[in-house]
Tab-separated table of C-alpha atoms and ligand atoms in Angstrom:
chain	number	residue	atom	x	y	z
A	178	UNK	CA	-41.965	273.862	43.433
A	179	UNK	CA	-44.364	271.081	44.334
A	180	UNK	CA	-42.952	269.622	47.561
A	181	UNK	CA	-43.216	265.851	47.663
A	182	UNK	CA	-42.568	263.175	50.232
A	183	UNK	CA	-39.505	260.977	50.097
A	184	UNK	CA	-39.148	257.674	51.885
A	185	UNK	CA	-35.917	255.753	51.876
A	186	UNK	CA	-33.980	253.634	54.317
A	187	UNK	CA	-31.478	250.968	55.184
A	188	UNK	CA	-31.413	247.697	57.050
A	189	UNK	CA	-29.245	247.842	60.195
A	190	UNK	CA	-27.309	244.742	59.176
A	191	UNK	CA	-23.917	246.461	59.003
A	192	UNK	CA	-22.336	249.845	58.395
A	193	UNK	CA	-23.048	251.669	55.147
A	194	UNK	CA	-20.698	251.125	52.222
A	195	UNK	CA	-19.650	252.912	49.047
A	196	UNK	CA	-22.485	251.145	47.189
A	197	UNK	CA	-24.933	253.005	49.425
A	198	UNK	CA	-22.980	256.200	48.995
A	199	UNK	CA	-22.984	256.280	45.196
A	200	UNK	CA	-26.251	254.383	44.815
A	201	UNK	CA	-28.491	256.208	47.245
A	202	UNK	CA	-26.922	258.458	49.904
A	203	UNK	CA	-25.715	261.158	47.511
A	204	UNK	CA	-29.234	261.444	46.110
A	205	UNK	CA	-30.704	261.645	49.586
A	206	UNK	CA	-28.396	264.499	50.541
A	207	UNK	CA	-29.373	266.402	47.407
A	208	UNK	CA	-33.113	265.677	47.599
A	209	UNK	CA	-33.489	266.627	51.268
A	210	UNK	CA	-33.213	270.260	50.157
A	211	UNK	CA	-36.084	269.904	47.707
A	212	UNK	CA	-38.576	267.551	49.364
A	213	UNK	CA	-39.755	266.387	52.763
A	214	UNK	CA	-37.553	263.400	53.525
A	215	UNK	CA	-38.163	260.413	55.802
A	216	UNK	CA	-35.288	257.975	56.362
A	217	UNK	CA	-36.190	254.667	57.929
A	218	UNK	CA	-33.851	252.506	59.946
A	219	UNK	CA	-35.472	249.236	58.895
A	220	UNK	CA	-34.826	247.115	61.974
A	221	UNK	CA	-37.985	245.024	61.541
A	222	UNK	CA	-36.986	244.209	57.982
A	223	UNK	CA	-33.416	243.426	59.098
A	224	UNK	CA	-34.820	240.847	61.495
A	225	UNK	CA	-36.518	238.938	58.660
A	226	UNK	CA	-33.187	237.289	57.850
A	227	UNK	CA	-31.403	238.064	61.148
A	228	UNK	CA	-34.130	236.930	63.533
A	229	UNK	CA	-31.647	234.722	65.390
A	230	UNK	CA	-29.191	237.597	65.759
A	231	UNK	CA	-31.011	240.534	67.381
A	232	UNK	CA	-27.785	241.918	68.899
A	233	UNK	CA	-26.385	242.488	65.415
A	234	UNK	CA	-29.462	244.446	64.359
A	235	UNK	CA	-29.523	246.503	67.543
A	236	UNK	CA	-25.833	247.374	67.386
A	237	UNK	CA	-26.018	248.512	63.795
A	238	UNK	CA	-28.864	250.982	64.340
A	239	UNK	CA	-26.558	253.708	65.657
A	240	UNK	CA	-23.884	252.838	63.087
A	241	UNK	CA	-26.101	253.509	60.101
A	242	UNK	CA	-27.478	256.696	61.625
A	243	UNK	CA	-23.935	257.964	62.128
A	244	UNK	CA	-23.109	257.033	58.528
A	245	UNK	CA	-26.062	259.066	57.253
A	246	UNK	CA	-25.136	262.083	59.339
A	247	UNK	CA	-21.518	261.706	58.226
A	248	UNK	CA	-22.369	261.958	54.519
A	249	UNK	CA	-24.463	265.072	55.052
A	250	UNK	CA	-27.975	264.065	56.011
A	251	UNK	CA	-29.206	267.027	58.014
A	252	UNK	CA	-31.566	266.093	60.861
A	253	UNK	CA	-33.220	269.509	60.539
A	254	UNK	CA	-34.218	268.672	56.976
A	255	UNK	CA	-34.641	264.884	57.079
A	256	UNK	CA	-36.594	262.798	59.583
A	257	UNK	CA	-34.632	259.723	60.677
A	258	UNK	CA	-36.815	257.145	62.424
A	259	UNK	CA	-36.899	253.575	63.690
A	260	UNK	CA	-39.273	251.170	61.939
A	261	UNK	CA	-40.098	249.068	65.022
A	262	UNK	CA	-41.247	252.147	66.928
A	263	UNK	CA	-43.888	253.017	64.344
A	264	UNK	CA	-46.329	250.136	64.933
A	265	UNK	CA	-48.729	251.505	62.298
A	266	UNK	CA	-46.310	250.074	59.721
A	267	UNK	CA	-46.801	246.577	61.136
A	268	UNK	CA	-50.570	247.096	61.143
A	269	UNK	CA	-50.598	248.217	57.527
A	270	UNK	CA	-48.488	245.173	56.635
A	271	UNK	CA	-51.207	242.884	57.962
A	272	UNK	CA	-53.908	244.646	55.943
A	273	UNK	CA	-51.836	244.697	52.752
A	274	UNK	CA	-50.967	241.017	53.048
A	275	UNK	CA	-54.482	240.231	51.805
A	276	UNK	CA	-53.725	242.097	48.595
A	277	UNK	CA	-50.801	240.047	47.338
A	278	UNK	CA	-50.507	236.360	46.498
A	279	UNK	CA	-47.753	234.011	47.586
A	280	UNK	CA	-47.053	233.166	43.941
A	281	UNK	CA	-46.498	236.849	43.152
A	282	UNK	CA	-44.044	237.254	46.034
A	283	UNK	CA	-42.194	234.117	45.005
A	284	UNK	CA	-41.841	235.515	41.486
A	285	UNK	CA	-40.357	238.814	42.697
A	286	UNK	CA	-36.825	238.780	41.194
A	287	UNK	CA	-35.170	240.519	44.168
A	288	UNK	CA	-36.768	238.182	46.688
A	289	UNK	CA	-35.813	235.207	44.514
A	290	UNK	CA	-32.139	236.258	44.306
A	291	UNK	CA	-31.951	236.972	48.026
A	292	UNK	CA	-33.530	233.658	49.019
A	293	UNK	CA	-30.954	231.869	46.857
A	294	UNK	CA	-28.173	233.802	48.665
A	295	UNK	CA	-29.568	232.942	52.084
A	296	UNK	CA	-29.866	229.182	51.799
A	297	UNK	CA	-27.819	228.688	54.970
A	298	UNK	CA	-30.379	230.711	56.926
A	299	UNK	CA	-33.576	229.370	55.410
A	300	UNK	CA	-32.638	225.913	54.167
A	301	UNK	CA	-35.279	224.474	51.862
A	302	UNK	CA	-38.196	226.637	52.962
A	303	UNK	CA	-38.141	230.384	53.417
A	304	UNK	CA	-40.006	232.006	56.320
A	305	UNK	CA	-43.354	233.718	55.904
A	306	UNK	CA	-41.724	236.910	57.251
A	307	UNK	CA	-38.915	237.050	54.710
A	308	UNK	CA	-41.144	236.191	51.771
A	309	UNK	CA	-43.451	238.978	52.900
A	310	UNK	CA	-40.907	241.750	53.373
A	311	UNK	CA	-41.989	243.491	50.132
A	312	UNK	CA	-45.429	243.848	51.725
A	313	UNK	CA	-43.937	245.493	54.774
A	314	UNK	CA	-41.908	247.737	52.484
A	315	UNK	CA	-45.161	248.828	50.803
A	316	UNK	CA	-46.373	249.720	54.296
A	317	UNK	CA	-43.179	251.739	54.970
A	318	UNK	CA	-43.720	253.802	51.837
A	319	UNK	CA	-47.460	254.363	52.024
A	320	UNK	CA	-47.469	255.105	55.768
A	321	UNK	CA	-45.809	258.406	54.859
A	322	UNK	CA	-47.628	259.136	51.600
A	323	UNK	CA	-44.230	259.003	49.947
A	324	UNK	CA	-44.002	259.191	46.174
A	325	UNK	CA	-40.248	259.533	45.601
A	326	UNK	CA	-38.124	256.576	46.643
A	327	UNK	CA	-34.336	257.003	46.149
A	328	UNK	CA	-32.995	253.458	45.876
A	329	UNK	CA	-30.464	251.232	44.185
A	330	UNK	CA	-31.458	249.121	41.214
A	331	UNK	CA	-31.969	245.991	43.349
A	332	UNK	CA	-35.034	247.667	44.818
A	333	UNK	CA	-36.959	248.222	41.568
A	334	UNK	CA	-39.030	245.002	41.768
A	335	UNK	CA	-39.964	245.938	45.346
A	336	UNK	CA	-41.219	249.364	44.302
A	337	UNK	CA	-43.234	247.707	41.523
A	338	UNK	CA	-44.710	245.320	44.082
A	339	UNK	CA	-45.687	248.314	46.227
A	340	UNK	CA	-47.367	250.003	43.267
A	341	UNK	CA	-49.444	246.877	42.651
A	342	UNK	CA	-50.539	246.756	46.288
A	343	UNK	CA	-51.497	250.441	46.168
A	344	UNK	CA	-53.575	249.934	43.014
A	345	UNK	CA	-55.311	246.930	44.496
A	346	UNK	CA	-56.045	248.791	47.735
A	347	UNK	CA	-57.437	251.794	45.881
A	348	UNK	CA	-59.576	249.643	43.572
A	349	UNK	CA	-61.219	247.879	46.524
A	350	UNK	CA	-61.334	250.509	49.267
A	351	UNK	CA	-61.313	253.761	47.242
A	352	UNK	CA	-58.538	256.165	46.190
A	353	UNK	CA	-56.547	256.600	49.367
A	354	UNK	CA	-52.946	255.672	48.671
A	355	UNK	CA	-50.393	257.177	46.295
A	356	UNK	CA	-48.309	255.148	43.831
A	357	UNK	CA	-44.608	255.712	44.519
A	358	UNK	CA	-41.813	255.961	41.985
A	359	UNK	CA	-38.231	254.825	42.321
A	360	UNK	CA	-35.610	257.538	42.025
A	361	UNK	CA	-32.448	256.077	40.564
A	362	UNK	CA	-29.142	257.881	40.504
A	363	UNK	CA	-26.423	257.745	37.906
A	364	UNK	CA	-24.873	254.785	39.771
A	365	UNK	CA	-27.757	252.380	40.129
A	366	UNK	CA	-25.813	249.354	41.292
A	367	UNK	CA	-22.268	249.383	42.593
A	368	UNK	CA	-20.414	246.106	42.186
A	369	UNK	CA	-18.633	244.259	44.981
A	370	UNK	CA	-14.900	243.781	45.532
A	371	UNK	CA	-15.316	240.160	44.428
A	372	UNK	CA	-16.825	241.220	41.083
A	373	UNK	CA	-20.361	240.388	42.242
A	374	UNK	CA	-23.003	242.513	40.487
A	375	UNK	CA	-23.911	244.077	43.844
A	376	UNK	CA	-21.870	245.288	46.766
A	377	UNK	CA	-23.843	244.299	49.857
A	378	UNK	CA	-23.494	244.368	53.630
A	379	UNK	CA	-24.538	240.755	53.838
A	380	UNK	CA	-22.323	239.667	50.937
A	381	UNK	CA	-18.920	240.353	52.555
A	382	UNK	CA	-17.698	242.298	49.509
A	383	UNK	CA	-17.976	245.920	50.641
A	384	UNK	CA	-15.762	248.910	51.353
A	385	UNK	CA	-17.423	250.676	54.265
A	386	UNK	CA	-17.534	254.450	54.583
A	387	UNK	CA	-15.996	254.083	58.037
A	388	UNK	CA	-13.165	251.719	57.010
A	389	UNK	CA	-9.676	252.724	58.171
A	390	UNK	CA	-6.845	253.253	55.706
A	391	UNK	CA	-5.478	249.796	56.609
A	392	UNK	CA	-8.830	248.124	55.959
A	393	UNK	CA	-9.258	249.943	52.655
A	394	UNK	CA	-5.731	248.975	51.603
A	395	UNK	CA	-6.307	245.315	52.483
A	396	UNK	CA	-9.585	245.206	50.580
A	397	UNK	CA	-8.304	246.970	47.459
A	398	UNK	CA	-5.197	244.771	47.422
A	399	UNK	CA	-7.395	241.675	47.326
A	400	UNK	CA	-9.973	243.019	44.836
A	401	UNK	CA	-10.627	240.962	41.710
A	402	UNK	CA	-8.454	242.042	38.754
A	403	UNK	CA	-8.013	240.783	35.192
A	404	UNK	CA	-7.174	237.071	35.700
A	405	UNK	CA	-5.387	236.914	32.329
A	406	UNK	CA	-2.814	239.489	33.428
A	407	UNK	CA	0.024	237.649	35.088
A	408	UNK	CA	3.156	239.725	34.557
A	409	UNK	CA	3.373	243.472	35.125
A	410	UNK	CA	3.896	244.253	31.434
A	411	UNK	CA	1.075	241.989	30.166
A	412	UNK	CA	-1.642	244.142	28.587
A	413	UNK	CA	-4.601	244.309	31.003
A	414	UNK	CA	-8.337	244.536	30.443
A	415	UNK	CA	-9.844	247.242	32.703
A	416	UNK	CA	-13.357	246.068	31.810
A	417	UNK	CA	-12.949	242.977	33.971
A	418	UNK	CA	-10.973	244.653	36.759
A	419	UNK	CA	-12.643	245.884	39.940
A	420	UNK	CA	-9.774	248.281	40.631
A	421	UNK	CA	-10.423	250.065	37.327
A	422	UNK	CA	-14.129	249.993	38.146
A	423	UNK	CA	-13.593	251.840	41.447
A	424	UNK	CA	-11.136	254.250	39.785
A	425	UNK	CA	-14.153	255.343	37.732
A	426	UNK	CA	-15.856	256.419	40.944
A	427	UNK	CA	-12.952	257.842	42.920
A	428	UNK	CA	-10.364	258.978	40.389
A	429	UNK	CA	-12.076	261.536	38.183
A	430	UNK	CA	-9.533	263.082	35.846
A	431	UNK	CA	-7.112	260.173	36.263
A	432	UNK	CA	-9.158	257.185	35.203
A	433	UNK	CA	-8.560	257.552	31.454
A	434	UNK	CA	-4.764	257.461	31.918
A	435	UNK	CA	-5.070	254.572	34.373
A	436	UNK	CA	-6.999	252.496	31.831
A	437	UNK	CA	-4.772	253.430	28.880
A	438	UNK	CA	-1.605	252.494	30.761
A	439	UNK	CA	-3.178	249.249	31.980
A	440	UNK	CA	-4.186	248.278	28.436
A	441	UNK	CA	-0.678	249.059	27.185
A	442	UNK	CA	0.922	246.988	29.961
A	443	UNK	CA	2.687	250.098	31.259
A	444	UNK	CA	1.134	250.238	34.706
A	445	UNK	CA	1.420	247.406	37.179
A	446	UNK	CA	-1.538	246.348	39.308
A	447	UNK	CA	0.206	247.261	42.559
A	448	UNK	CA	0.826	250.892	41.526
A	449	UNK	CA	-2.716	251.088	40.228
A	450	UNK	CA	-4.141	249.782	43.505
A	451	UNK	CA	-2.011	252.148	45.599
A	452	UNK	CA	-3.325	255.123	43.651
A	453	UNK	CA	-6.889	253.937	44.207
A	454	UNK	CA	-6.315	253.455	47.943
A	455	UNK	CA	-4.995	257.009	48.206
A	456	UNK	CA	-7.997	258.422	46.333
A	457	UNK	CA	-10.552	256.482	48.392
A	458	UNK	CA	-8.896	257.515	51.657
A	459	UNK	CA	-8.875	261.174	50.571
A	460	UNK	CA	-12.490	261.032	49.445
A	461	UNK	CA	-13.689	259.464	52.685
A	462	UNK	CA	-11.613	261.668	55.025
A	463	UNK	CA	-14.183	264.492	55.488
A	464	UNK	CA	-16.980	261.922	55.859
A	465	UNK	CA	-15.034	260.099	58.551
A	466	UNK	CA	-14.240	263.345	60.319
A	467	UNK	CA	-17.947	264.191	60.577
A	468	UNK	CA	-18.614	260.611	61.717
A	469	UNK	CA	-16.137	261.042	64.575
A	470	UNK	CA	-18.078	264.067	65.774
A	471	UNK	CA	-21.161	261.880	66.247
A	472	UNK	CA	-19.210	258.896	67.618
A	473	UNK	CA	-18.136	261.188	70.432
A	474	UNK	CA	-21.734	262.347	71.036
A	475	UNK	CA	-23.963	259.244	71.348
A	476	UNK	CA	-26.615	261.233	73.230
A	477	UNK	CA	-27.020	263.580	70.276
A	478	UNK	CA	-27.489	260.617	67.926
A	479	UNK	CA	-30.096	259.111	70.237
A	480	UNK	CA	-31.931	262.424	70.436
A	481	UNK	CA	-32.039	262.737	66.628
A	482	UNK	CA	-33.563	259.257	66.378
A	483	UNK	CA	-36.081	259.855	69.169
A	484	UNK	CA	-37.268	263.154	67.754
A	485	UNK	CA	-37.452	261.745	64.223
A	486	UNK	CA	-39.396	258.699	65.373
A	487	UNK	CA	-41.908	260.864	67.222
A	488	UNK	CA	-42.514	262.942	64.118
A	489	UNK	CA	-42.733	259.877	61.852
A	490	UNK	CA	-45.228	258.183	64.137
A	491	UNK	CA	-47.550	261.196	63.963
A	492	UNK	CA	-47.548	261.012	60.178
A	493	UNK	CA	-48.177	257.263	60.160
A	494	UNK	CA	-51.120	257.719	62.520
A	495	UNK	CA	-52.796	260.010	59.993
A	496	UNK	CA	-52.468	257.339	57.287
A	497	UNK	CA	-53.673	254.615	59.645
A	498	UNK	CA	-56.833	256.535	60.387
A	499	UNK	CA	-57.526	257.026	56.689
A	500	UNK	CA	-56.858	253.358	55.908
A	501	UNK	CA	-59.085	252.110	58.726
A	502	UNK	CA	-61.914	254.348	57.602
A	503	UNK	CA	-61.558	253.083	54.048
A	504	UNK	CA	-61.564	249.475	55.277
A	505	UNK	CA	-64.605	250.031	57.518
A	506	UNK	CA	-62.542	249.439	60.638
A	507	UNK	CA	-63.619	252.685	62.275
A	508	UNK	CA	-66.171	251.155	64.680
A	509	UNK	CA	-66.263	253.726	67.448
A	510	UNK	CA	-65.849	256.922	65.473
B	163	LIG	P1	-28.107	243.711	53.022
B	163	LIG	O1	-27.035	242.904	52.341
B	163	LIG	O2	-28.218	243.461	54.479
B	163	LIG	O3	-29.442	243.644	52.307
B	163	LIG	P2	-27.444	246.092	51.575
B	163	LIG	O4	-26.012	246.363	51.381
B	163	LIG	O5	-28.216	245.498	50.430
B	163	LIG	O6	-27.596	245.209	52.904
B	163	LIG	P3	-29.707	247.727	52.274
B	163	LIG	O7	-29.838	248.294	53.647
B	163	LIG	O8	-30.502	246.511	51.943
B	163	LIG	O9	-28.150	247.433	52.009
B	163	LIG	O10	-30.014	248.835	51.166
B	163	LIG	C1	-30.211	250.198	51.449
B	163	LIG	C2	-30.295	251.016	50.167
B	163	LIG	O11	-29.029	251.045	49.510
B	163	LIG	C3	-31.276	250.451	49.122
B	163	LIG	O12	-31.912	251.541	48.491
B	163	LIG	C4	-30.399	249.726	48.162
B	163	LIG	O13	-30.971	249.669	46.853
B	163	LIG	C5	-29.154	250.602	48.162
B	163	LIG	N1	-27.977	249.785	47.835
B	163	LIG	C6	-27.485	248.756	48.549
B	163	LIG	N2	-26.417	248.220	47.944
B	163	LIG	C7	-26.223	248.932	46.808
B	163	LIG	C8	-25.272	248.867	45.717
B	163	LIG	N3	-24.311	247.949	45.711
B	163	LIG	N4	-25.380	249.759	44.712
B	163	LIG	C9	-26.361	250.701	44.710
B	163	LIG	N5	-27.291	250.818	45.699
B	163	LIG	C10	-27.229	249.947	46.725
B	164	LIG	MG1	-30.268	244.830	50.713
């Protein structure tokens, strides 16, 4: 089989949630056996909207690495690295920023949605850094010659933006960079507990992989359900109920009965929620057990990140050399 490069990653803005798990992590675990995988802890990108909160970003670095290891990312197969310690990515970002217009970035649907959600951070005018994060993401991908990018649906406009930058680069400086493609799983976008189209760390609507049984119970109990269903024997509509939605993910083999009984007004919301809580807790138990192994061994986690970063940096240096040659920035060679 033709071995390809994979680049994927997460912003250390919080622990990883079930949206990551169904949207991206399961694919990563599968693909690491088939292709060479690089997983970026995107601390520089996290700072674009958390610049005033560096402690938060720093503290979440180890959390998201432990989450990856807990779901089955194998450090012998995948390279986990820290974005800020690969300065070639920042350098590439500067070069690529000439290849994209401000109007194009402002039109990017993902950037547009996120700016609207972050009004309290940016007020009326967004920072240059946040507006430009798709450019830095193009640098993340191309620094490793990656062509397969396992992501959630929210990332599609960012991958498209990267492809445009690659084409522009190649048309000016010669064929040097590869156009990446998004790799979407069956579950492209997992909704939030509040019914929002996307579960997100920064949206306060997530069930985290590391949540305790009590936390899971509290969250499921307060999840959005059919607002028209008031009494237990009112017929419910599972299509507008987040509990039914998560049953689809966690209750294989039971979900049909759950929905039928809900529609017939035979199953109360409380019983339905309790069943979901039990299934989520059972599903996450082995993941949390593996997480505990790493929580007790912080040195091992640090070592994995250091080794991965060293390896990633070597790869990025190769790309940097190629890019500088293409851009006639190889003065002393
Ligand atoms: P933040 O709110 O800080 O942006 P996030 O929850 O969106 O955090 P990211 O670190 O930005 O998480 O995303 C990491 C990866 O997980 C991306 O590939 C993204 O598409 C995917 N992802 C995030 N949330 C979901 C979701 N709800 N459903 C499917 N995939 C998701
Ligand atoms: Mg995000």
